[in-house]
Coordinates of N, CA and C in Angstrom, one line a residue:
Chain Z
S216 N -52.5 -73.1 24.3 CA -51.1 -72.6 24.6 C -50.4 -73.8 25.2
A217 N -49.1 -73.6 25.6 CA -48.3 -74.6 26.2 C -47.5 -74.0 27.3
V218 N -47.4 -74.7 28.4 CA -46.6 -74.2 29.5 C -45.4 -75.1 29.6
I219 N -44.3 -74.5 29.6 CA -43.0 -75.3 29.6 C -42.2 -74.8 30.8
S220 N -41.7 -75.8 31.5 CA -40.7 -75.4 32.6 C -39.4 -76.1 32.3
Q221 N -38.4 -75.5 32.8 CA -37.0 -76.0 32.7 C -36.3 -76.0 34.0
K222 N -35.4 -77.0 34.2 CA -34.6 -77.0 35.4 C -33.2 -77.4 35.0
P223 N -32.2 -76.8 35.6 CA -32.2 -75.7 36.4 C -32.4 -74.4 35.6
S224 N -32.7 -73.3 36.3 CA -32.9 -72.0 35.6 C -31.5 -71.5 35.2
R225 N -30.6 -71.8 36.0 CA -29.2 -71.3 35.8 C -28.2 -72.2 36.5
D226 N -27.0 -72.2 36.1 CA -25.9 -72.9 36.8 C -24.6 -72.4 36.4
I227 N -23.6 -72.6 37.3 CA -22.2 -72.3 37.0 C -21.5 -73.6 37.1
C228 N -20.8 -74.0 36.1 CA -20.1 -75.3 36.1 C -18.6 -75.2 35.8
Q229 N -17.9 -76.2 36.2 CA -16.5 -76.2 35.9 C -16.3 -76.9 34.6
R230 N -15.3 -76.5 33.8 CA -15.0 -77.2 32.6 C -14.7 -78.6 32.8
G231 N -15.1 -79.4 31.8 CA -14.9 -80.9 31.9 C -16.0 -81.6 32.5
T232 N -16.9 -80.9 33.2 CA -18.1 -81.6 33.8 C -19.2 -81.6 32.8
S233 N -20.3 -82.2 33.3 CA -21.5 -82.3 32.4 C -22.7 -81.8 33.2
L234 N -23.7 -81.3 32.5 CA -24.9 -80.8 33.1 C -26.1 -81.3 32.3
T235 N -27.1 -81.8 33.0 CA -28.4 -82.2 32.4 C -29.5 -81.2 32.7
I236 N -30.1 -80.8 31.6 CA -31.2 -79.8 31.7 C -32.5 -80.6 31.4
Q237 N -33.5 -80.3 32.2 CA -34.8 -80.9 32.1 C -35.8 -80.0 31.5
C238 N -36.7 -80.5 30.7 CA -37.8 -79.8 30.1 C -39.1 -80.5 30.3
Q239 N -40.1 -79.8 30.9 CA -41.4 -80.5 31.2 C -42.5 -79.6 30.5
V240 N -43.3 -80.3 29.8 CA -44.4 -79.6 29.1 C -45.7 -80.0 29.8
D241 N -46.7 -79.1 29.8 CA -48.0 -79.3 30.5 C -48.9 -80.3 29.8
S242 N -48.6 -80.7 28.6 CA -49.5 -81.7 27.9 C -48.6 -82.4 26.8
Q243 N -49.1 -83.5 26.3 CA -48.3 -84.3 25.4 C -48.1 -83.6 24.1
V244 N -46.9 -83.7 23.6 CA -46.4 -83.2 22.3 C -45.6 -84.2 21.6
T245 N -45.7 -84.2 20.3 CA -44.9 -85.2 19.5 C -43.4 -84.8 19.5
M246 N -43.1 -83.6 19.1 CA -41.8 -83.2 18.9 C -41.4 -82.1 20.0
M247 N -40.2 -82.2 20.5 CA -39.7 -81.2 21.3 C -38.3 -80.8 20.7
F248 N -38.0 -79.5 20.9 CA -36.8 -78.9 20.3 C -35.9 -78.3 21.3
W249 N -34.6 -78.5 21.1 CA -33.6 -77.8 22.0 C -32.8 -76.8 21.2
Y250 N -32.8 -75.6 21.7 CA -32.0 -74.5 21.1 C -30.9 -74.0 22.0
R251 N -29.9 -73.4 21.4 CA -28.9 -72.7 22.1 C -28.9 -71.3 21.7
Q252 N -28.7 -70.4 22.7 CA -28.6 -69.0 22.4 C -27.3 -68.5 23.0
Q253 N -26.3 -68.3 22.3 CA -25.0 -67.8 22.8 C -25.1 -66.3 23.0
P254 N -24.3 -65.8 23.9 CA -24.4 -64.3 24.3 C -24.4 -63.4 23.1
G255 N -25.5 -62.6 23.0 CA -25.6 -61.6 21.9 C -26.0 -62.2 20.6
Q256 N -26.3 -63.5 20.5 CA -26.6 -64.2 19.3 C -28.1 -64.6 19.2
S257 N -28.4 -65.1 18.0 CA -29.8 -65.6 17.9 C -29.9 -67.0 18.3
L258 N -31.1 -67.6 18.2 CA -31.3 -69.0 18.6 C -30.8 -69.9 17.5
T259 N -30.2 -71.0 17.9 CA -29.7 -72.0 17.0 C -30.3 -73.4 17.4
L260 N -30.9 -74.1 16.5 CA -31.5 -75.3 16.8 C -30.4 -76.4 17.0
I261 N -30.4 -77.1 18.1 CA -29.5 -78.1 18.4 C -30.0 -79.4 17.9
A262 N -31.2 -79.8 18.2 CA -31.7 -81.1 17.9 C -33.2 -81.1 18.1
T263 N -33.9 -82.1 17.5 CA -35.3 -82.4 17.6 C -35.4 -83.7 18.3
A264 N -36.3 -83.8 19.3 CA -36.4 -85.0 20.1 C -37.8 -85.5 19.9
N265 N -38.0 -86.7 19.3 CA -39.2 -87.4 19.2 C -39.3 -88.5 20.2
Q266 N -40.4 -88.8 20.8 CA -40.5 -89.8 21.8 C -40.4 -91.2 21.1
G267 N -39.5 -92.0 21.7 CA -39.4 -93.4 21.2 C -38.3 -93.5 20.1
S268 N -37.7 -92.4 19.7 CA -36.6 -92.6 18.7 C -35.5 -91.7 19.1
E269 N -34.4 -91.9 18.4 CA -33.2 -91.1 18.6 C -33.4 -89.6 18.1
A270 N -32.8 -88.7 18.8 CA -32.9 -87.3 18.4 C -32.3 -87.1 17.1
T271 N -32.7 -86.1 16.4 CA -32.2 -85.6 15.1 C -31.4 -84.4 15.4
Y272 N -30.1 -84.4 15.1 CA -29.2 -83.3 15.4 C -28.9 -82.5 14.1
E273 N -28.8 -81.2 14.4 CA -28.5 -80.2 13.3 C -27.0 -80.2 13.1
S274 N -26.6 -79.7 11.9 CA -25.2 -79.6 11.5 C -24.4 -78.9 12.6
G275 N -23.3 -79.4 13.0 CA -22.5 -78.8 14.0 C -22.7 -79.3 15.4
F276 N -23.7 -80.1 15.6 CA -24.1 -80.6 16.9 C -24.1 -82.2 16.9
V277 N -23.5 -82.8 17.8 CA -23.3 -84.3 17.8 C -23.9 -84.9 19.1
I278 N -24.3 -86.1 19.0 CA -24.9 -86.8 20.2 C -24.0 -87.0 21.3
D279 N -22.7 -87.2 21.0 CA -21.7 -87.4 22.1 C -21.6 -86.1 23.0
K280 N -21.8 -85.0 22.4 CA -21.6 -83.7 23.1 C -23.0 -83.3 23.8
F281 N -24.0 -83.6 23.1 CA -25.4 -83.1 23.5 C -26.4 -84.3 23.5
P282 N -26.1 -85.3 24.3 CA -27.1 -86.4 24.4 C -28.5 -85.9 24.9
I283 N -29.5 -86.5 24.2 CA -30.9 -86.1 24.5 C -31.7 -87.3 24.9
S284 N -32.5 -87.2 25.9 CA -33.5 -88.3 26.2 C -34.9 -87.7 26.0
R285 N -35.8 -88.7 25.6 CA -37.2 -88.3 25.4 C -38.0 -89.5 25.9
P286 N -38.1 -89.7 27.2 CA -38.7 -90.9 27.8 C -40.3 -90.9 27.6
N287 N -40.9 -89.8 27.5 CA -42.4 -89.8 27.3 C -42.7 -88.5 26.5
L288 N -44.0 -88.3 26.3 CA -44.5 -87.2 25.5 C -44.6 -85.9 26.2
T289 N -44.2 -85.8 27.4 CA -44.2 -84.5 28.1 C -42.8 -84.1 28.7
F290 N -41.8 -84.9 28.4 CA -40.5 -84.6 29.1 C -39.4 -84.9 28.2
S291 N -38.3 -84.1 28.4 CA -37.1 -84.4 27.7 C -35.9 -83.8 28.5
T292 N -34.7 -84.4 28.2 CA -33.5 -83.8 28.9 C -32.5 -83.6 27.8
L293 N -31.7 -82.6 28.0 CA -30.5 -82.3 27.2 C -29.3 -82.3 28.1
T294 N -28.3 -83.0 27.8 CA -27.0 -83.0 28.6 C -26.0 -82.3 27.8
V295 N -25.3 -81.4 28.4 CA -24.1 -80.7 27.8 C -22.9 -81.4 28.5
S296 N -22.2 -82.1 27.6 CA -21.1 -83.0 28.1 C -19.7 -82.4 28.0
N297 N -18.8 -82.7 28.9 CA -17.4 -82.3 28.8 C -17.4 -80.8 28.5
M298 N -18.0 -80.0 29.4 CA -18.2 -78.6 29.1 C -16.9 -77.8 29.0
S299 N -16.9 -76.8 28.1 CA -15.9 -75.8 28.0 C -16.5 -74.4 28.1
P300 N -15.7 -73.4 28.3 CA -16.3 -72.0 28.4 C -17.1 -71.7 27.1
E301 N -16.8 -72.3 26.0 CA -17.6 -72.0 24.8 C -19.0 -72.5 24.9
D302 N -19.3 -73.3 25.8 CA -20.7 -73.8 26.0 C -21.5 -72.9 26.8
S303 N -20.9 -71.8 27.3 CA -21.7 -70.9 28.1 C -22.8 -70.2 27.2
S304 N -24.0 -70.5 27.5 CA -25.1 -70.1 26.7 C -26.4 -70.2 27.4
I305 N -27.5 -69.8 26.8 CA -28.8 -70.1 27.3 C -29.3 -71.2 26.5
Y306 N -29.8 -72.3 27.1 CA -30.4 -73.4 26.4 C -31.9 -73.4 26.6
L307 N -32.6 -73.5 25.5 CA -34.1 -73.4 25.5 C -34.7 -74.6 25.0
C308 N -35.8 -75.0 25.6 CA -36.6 -76.1 25.2 C -37.9 -75.5 24.5
S309 N -38.4 -76.1 23.4 CA -39.5 -75.6 22.7 C -40.4 -76.7 22.1
V310 N -41.7 -76.3 22.0 CA -42.6 -77.2 21.3 C -43.5 -76.4 20.4
D311 N -44.0 -77.2 19.4 CA -45.0 -76.6 18.5 C -46.4 -77.0 18.8
R312 N -47.3 -76.1 18.9 CA -48.7 -76.5 19.1 C -49.6 -75.5 18.4
E313 N -50.4 -76.1 17.6 CA -51.4 -75.2 16.8 C -50.8 -74.1 16.1
E314 N -49.7 -74.4 15.4 CA -49.0 -73.5 14.5 C -48.3 -72.4 15.3
T315 N -48.2 -72.5 16.6 CA -47.4 -71.6 17.4 C -46.3 -72.3 18.1
Q316 N -45.2 -71.7 18.2 CA -44.0 -72.2 18.8 C -43.9 -71.6 20.2
Y317 N -43.8 -72.5 21.2 CA -43.7 -72.0 22.6 C -42.3 -72.4 23.1
F318 N -41.8 -71.5 23.9 CA -40.4 -71.7 24.5 C -40.5 -71.8 26.0
G319 N -39.6 -72.6 26.6 CA -39.4 -72.6 28.0 C -38.6 -71.3 28.4
P320 N -38.5 -71.1 29.7 CA -37.8 -69.9 30.2 C -36.3 -69.9 30.0
G321 N -35.8 -71.1 29.6 CA -34.3 -71.2 29.4 C -33.5 -71.6 30.6
T322 N -32.4 -72.1 30.3 CA -31.4 -72.5 31.3 C -30.1 -71.7 31.0
R323 N -29.7 -70.8 31.9 CA -28.5 -70.0 31.7 C -27.3 -70.7 32.2
L324 N -26.4 -71.1 31.4 CA -25.2 -71.8 31.8 C -24.0 -71.0 31.6
L325 N -23.2 -71.0 32.7 CA -21.9 -70.4 32.6 C -20.8 -71.4 33.0
V326 N -19.8 -71.6 32.1 CA -18.8 -72.6 32.3 C -17.5 -71.9 32.6
L327 N -16.9 -72.2 33.7 CA -15.6 -71.5 34.1 C -14.4 -72.3 33.7
Chain B
K251 N -27.3 -69.2 0.6 CA -27.4 -69.5 2.0 C -28.6 -68.8 2.5
N252 N -29.4 -69.5 3.3 CA -30.6 -68.9 3.8 C -30.3 -68.0 5.0
Q253 N -30.7 -66.8 5.0 CA -30.4 -65.8 6.0 C -31.6 -65.0 6.4
V254 N -31.5 -64.4 7.5 CA -32.5 -63.4 8.0 C -31.7 -62.2 8.5
E255 N -32.0 -61.1 8.0 CA -31.3 -59.9 8.4 C -32.3 -58.9 9.0
Q256 N -32.0 -58.4 10.1 CA -33.0 -57.5 10.8 C -32.3 -56.1 11.0
S257 N -33.1 -55.1 10.9 CA -32.6 -53.7 11.1 C -33.7 -52.9 11.8
P258 N -33.2 -51.9 12.6 CA -31.9 -51.7 13.0 C -31.5 -52.8 14.0
Q259 N -30.2 -52.9 14.3 CA -29.7 -53.8 15.4 C -30.3 -53.4 16.7
S260 N -30.3 -52.1 17.0 CA -30.8 -51.6 18.2 C -31.5 -50.3 18.0
L261 N -32.4 -49.9 18.9 CA -33.2 -48.8 18.7 C -33.6 -48.2 20.1
I262 N -33.5 -46.9 20.3 CA -34.0 -46.3 21.5 C -35.1 -45.3 21.1
I263 N -36.2 -45.4 21.8 CA -37.3 -44.5 21.5 C -37.9 -44.0 22.9
L264 N -38.7 -42.9 22.8 CA -39.3 -42.4 24.0 C -40.7 -43.1 24.1
E265 N -41.1 -43.3 25.3 CA -42.4 -43.9 25.6 C -43.5 -43.1 24.9
G266 N -44.4 -43.8 24.3 CA -45.5 -43.2 23.6 C -45.3 -43.1 22.1
K267 N -44.0 -43.2 21.6 CA -43.7 -43.1 20.2 C -43.9 -44.4 19.5
N268 N -44.1 -44.3 18.2 CA -44.2 -45.5 17.3 C -42.8 -45.9 16.8
C269 N -42.7 -47.1 16.4 CA -41.5 -47.5 15.7 C -41.8 -48.7 14.8
T270 N -40.9 -48.9 13.8 CA -41.0 -50.0 12.8 C -39.7 -50.7 12.7
L271 N -39.7 -52.0 12.9 CA -38.6 -52.9 12.8 C -38.7 -53.6 11.4
Q272 N -37.5 -53.8 10.8 CA -37.5 -54.4 9.5 C -36.8 -55.8 9.5
C273 N -37.3 -56.7 8.6 CA -36.7 -58.0 8.4 C -36.7 -58.3 6.9
N274 N -35.5 -58.7 6.5 CA -35.3 -59.2 5.1 C -34.8 -60.7 5.2
Y275 N -35.4 -61.5 4.4 CA -35.1 -62.9 4.5 C -34.9 -63.5 3.1
T276 N -34.1 -64.6 3.1 CA -33.9 -65.3 1.8 C -34.3 -66.8 2.0
V277 N -35.1 -67.1 3.0 CA -35.5 -68.5 3.2 C -36.4 -68.9 2.1
S278 N -36.1 -70.1 1.5 CA -36.9 -70.6 0.4 C -36.8 -72.1 0.4
P279 N -37.9 -72.9 0.2 CA -39.2 -72.4 0.1 C -39.8 -71.9 1.4
F280 N -40.7 -71.0 1.4 CA -41.1 -70.3 2.6 C -42.5 -70.7 3.0
S281 N -42.8 -71.0 4.2 CA -44.1 -71.4 4.7 C -44.8 -70.3 5.5
N282 N -44.1 -69.8 6.5 CA -44.7 -68.7 7.3 C -43.6 -67.9 8.0
L283 N -44.0 -66.8 8.5 CA -43.1 -65.9 9.2 C -43.7 -65.5 10.5
R284 N -42.8 -65.6 11.5 CA -43.3 -65.2 12.9 C -42.4 -64.1 13.4
W285 N -43.0 -63.3 14.3 CA -42.3 -62.3 15.0 C -42.4 -62.7 16.5
Y286 N -41.2 -62.7 17.2 CA -41.2 -63.0 18.6 C -40.7 -61.8 19.4
K287 N -41.1 -61.7 20.6 CA -40.6 -60.8 21.6 C -39.8 -61.6 22.7
Q288 N -38.6 -61.2 22.9 CA -37.8 -61.9 23.9 C -37.3 -60.9 24.9
D289 N -37.8 -61.0 26.1 CA -37.3 -60.2 27.3 C -36.0 -60.8 27.7
T290 N -35.2 -59.9 28.3 CA -33.9 -60.3 28.8 C -34.0 -61.5 29.7
G291 N -33.3 -62.5 29.5 CA -33.3 -63.7 30.4 C -34.5 -64.6 30.3
R292 N -35.3 -64.4 29.3 CA -36.5 -65.2 29.1 C -36.5 -65.8 27.8
G293 N -37.4 -66.8 27.6 CA -37.6 -67.4 26.3 C -38.5 -66.5 25.4
P294 N -38.3 -66.7 24.1 CA -39.1 -65.8 23.1 C -40.6 -66.2 23.3
V295 N -41.4 -65.1 23.0 CA -42.9 -65.3 23.0 C -43.4 -64.8 21.7
S296 N -44.3 -65.6 21.1 CA -44.8 -65.3 19.8 C -45.7 -64.1 19.8
L297 N -45.5 -63.2 18.8 CA -46.4 -62.0 18.7 C -47.4 -62.2 17.5
T298 N -46.8 -62.6 16.4 CA -47.7 -62.8 15.2 C -47.1 -63.9 14.4
I299 N -48.0 -64.5 13.6 CA -47.6 -65.5 12.6 C -48.4 -65.2 11.3
M300 N -47.7 -65.2 10.2 CA -48.3 -64.9 8.9 C -47.9 -66.0 7.9
T301 N -48.8 -66.4 7.1 CA -48.5 -67.3 6.0 C -48.1 -66.5 4.8
F302 N -47.6 -67.1 3.8 CA -47.1 -66.4 2.6 C -48.2 -65.6 1.9
S303 N -49.5 -66.0 2.1 CA -50.6 -65.3 1.5 C -51.1 -64.1 2.2
E304 N -50.6 -63.9 3.5 CA -51.1 -62.8 4.3 C -50.2 -61.6 4.1
N305 N -50.8 -60.4 4.2 CA -50.0 -59.2 4.0 C -49.8 -58.5 5.4
T306 N -50.8 -58.6 6.3 CA -50.7 -57.9 7.6 C -51.4 -58.7 8.6
K307 N -50.9 -58.6 9.9 CA -51.5 -59.3 11.0 C -51.3 -58.4 12.2
S308 N -52.3 -58.2 13.0 CA -52.2 -57.3 14.2 C -52.4 -58.1 15.5
N309 N -51.7 -57.7 16.5 CA -51.9 -58.3 17.8 C -51.7 -57.1 18.8
G310 N -52.9 -56.5 19.1 CA -52.9 -55.3 20.0 C -52.1 -54.2 19.3
R311 N -51.1 -53.7 20.0 CA -50.3 -52.6 19.5 C -49.2 -53.0 18.5
Y312 N -49.1 -54.3 18.2 CA -48.2 -54.8 17.3 C -48.8 -55.2 16.0
T313 N -48.3 -54.6 14.9 CA -48.8 -55.0 13.5 C -47.6 -55.4 12.7
A314 N -47.7 -56.6 12.1 CA -46.7 -57.1 11.2 C -47.2 -57.1 9.8
T315 N -46.3 -56.8 8.9 CA -46.6 -56.8 7.5 C -45.6 -57.8 6.8
L316 N -46.1 -58.3 5.7 CA -45.3 -59.3 4.9 C -45.4 -59.1 3.5
D317 N -44.3 -59.0 2.7 CA -44.3 -59.0 1.3 C -43.5 -60.2 0.9
A318 N -44.2 -61.3 0.5 CA -43.5 -62.5 0.1 C -42.8 -62.4 -1.2
D319 N -43.2 -61.4 -2.0 CA -42.5 -61.3 -3.3 C -41.1 -60.7 -3.1
T320 N -41.0 -59.7 -2.2 CA -39.7 -59.1 -2.0 C -39.0 -59.7 -0.8
K321 N -39.7 -60.6 -0.1 CA -39.1 -61.3 1.1 C -38.7 -60.3 2.2
Q322 N -39.7 -59.4 2.4 CA -39.5 -58.4 3.5 C -40.7 -58.5 4.4
S323 N -40.4 -58.2 5.7 CA -41.4 -58.1 6.7 C -41.1 -57.0 7.6
S324 N -42.1 -56.4 8.3 CA -41.9 -55.4 9.2 C -42.8 -55.6 10.5
L325 N -42.4 -55.1 11.6 CA -43.2 -55.1 12.8 C -43.3 -53.6 13.3
H326 N -44.5 -53.2 13.3 CA -44.8 -51.8 13.8 C -45.4 -51.8 15.2
I327 N -44.8 -51.0 16.0 CA -45.2 -50.9 17.4 C -45.8 -49.6 17.6
T328 N -47.0 -49.5 18.0 CA -47.8 -48.3 18.2 C -47.8 -47.9 19.7
A329 N -47.6 -46.6 19.9 CA -47.7 -46.0 21.3 C -46.9 -46.9 22.3
S330 N -45.6 -46.9 22.1 CA -44.7 -47.8 22.8 C -44.8 -47.6 24.3
Q331 N -44.6 -48.7 25.0 CA -44.6 -48.6 26.5 C -43.3 -49.1 27.0
L332 N -43.0 -48.8 28.3 CA -41.7 -49.2 28.8 C -41.5 -50.8 28.8
S333 N -42.7 -51.5 28.9 CA -42.6 -52.9 28.8 C -42.3 -53.5 27.4
D334 N -42.3 -52.6 26.4 CA -41.9 -53.1 25.1 C -40.4 -53.2 25.0
S335 N -39.7 -52.8 25.9 CA -38.2 -52.9 25.9 C -37.8 -54.4 25.9
A336 N -37.3 -54.9 24.8 CA -37.0 -56.3 24.6 C -36.3 -56.5 23.2
S337 N -35.9 -57.7 22.9 CA -35.5 -58.0 21.6 C -36.6 -58.5 20.8
Y338 N -36.7 -58.1 19.5 CA -37.8 -58.6 18.6 C -37.1 -59.4 17.5
I339 N -37.6 -60.6 17.3 CA -36.9 -61.6 16.4 C -37.8 -62.0 15.3
C340 N -37.3 -61.9 14.1 CA -38.1 -62.3 12.9 C -37.7 -63.8 12.6
V341 N -38.7 -64.6 12.3 CA -38.4 -66.1 12.2 C -39.2 -66.6 11.0
P342 N -38.6 -66.8 9.9 CA -39.3 -67.5 8.8 C -39.1 -69.0 8.9
R343 N -40.0 -69.7 8.4 CA -40.0 -71.1 8.4 C -40.0 -71.8 7.1
F344 N -39.2 -72.8 6.9 CA -39.1 -73.6 5.7 C -40.4 -74.3 5.4
S345 N -40.9 -74.2 4.2 CA -42.1 -74.9 3.9 C -41.9 -76.4 4.0
G346 N -42.9 -77.1 4.6 CA -42.9 -78.5 4.7 C -42.0 -79.1 5.8
T347 N -41.4 -78.2 6.6 CA -40.5 -78.7 7.7 C -40.9 -77.9 9.0
Y348 N -40.2 -78.4 10.0 CA -40.4 -77.7 11.3 C -39.2 -76.7 11.5
K349 N -38.4 -76.5 10.5 CA -37.2 -75.8 10.7 C -37.4 -74.3 10.6
Y350 N -36.9 -73.5 11.6 CA -37.1 -72.1 11.6 C -35.7 -71.5 11.5
I351 N -35.6 -70.3 10.9 CA -34.3 -69.6 10.9 C -34.6 -68.3 11.7
F352 N -33.8 -68.2 12.8 CA -34.0 -67.1 13.7 C -33.1 -65.9 13.2
G353 N -33.7 -64.7 13.1 CA -32.9 -63.5 12.9 C -32.1 -63.2 14.2
T354 N -31.2 -62.2 14.1 CA -30.4 -61.8 15.3 C -31.2 -60.9 16.1
G355 N -32.3 -60.3 15.6 CA -33.1 -59.5 16.5 C -32.8 -58.0 16.4
T356 N -33.8 -57.3 16.8 CA -33.6 -55.8 17.0 C -33.8 -55.6 18.5
R357 N -32.9 -55.0 19.2 CA -33.0 -54.7 20.6 C -33.6 -53.3 20.8
L358 N -34.8 -53.3 21.3 CA -35.5 -52.1 21.5 C -35.5 -51.6 23.0
K359 N -35.2 -50.3 23.2 CA -35.2 -49.8 24.5 C -36.2 -48.6 24.5
V360 N -37.2 -48.6 25.3 CA -38.2 -47.6 25.5 C -37.9 -46.8 26.7
L361 N -37.7 -45.5 26.6 CA -37.3 -44.7 27.7 C -38.5 -43.8 28.2
A362 N -38.6 -43.6 29.5 CA -39.7 -42.7 30.0 C -39.4 -41.3 29.7

């Protein structure tokens, strides 16, 4: 199994500001994934983060808006930059291990 | 366009009753299909995973079926409990990639 923690668990932010979300895994993994789940919607993959290389972003997501760091094999951060109310979502970190996908508890973000 | 459609969107049943959730997908090429349970405010948790060659997989009171020819899957919940109240998400995976397509889920409410 994999134990994933995220910080913060929730936050309320003002538009135009930025928030950095941290994801910590209990053991080393090659790839970490960041998802967004907007209210009432399904999960959408934002990007894949490999240690030692730039993150790979999905269509509709750009590095300037969602910069990602992956300094080691157990940790990653996602920054939501220049926030607007449309960024209000749950942001989830995920890893694959032994053919099973594990998710963190999520960070619930509200932008006013 | 690759899509995942789940039905019903929402369902209310009495405790102790059985129910079946449906998933139709058009993901191709297809590697495997997972069902997740997502409690409100939490990250999804894997229930079952089936490859294209498997027809059924059980996990306690949860039984998933897969028909790769018709691209249909179902999740059957037996003797429902109050704790089964959650969203259930069908997630097929593209063959040869890490990419998953998340369905919008079925929101199940179990009443006492």
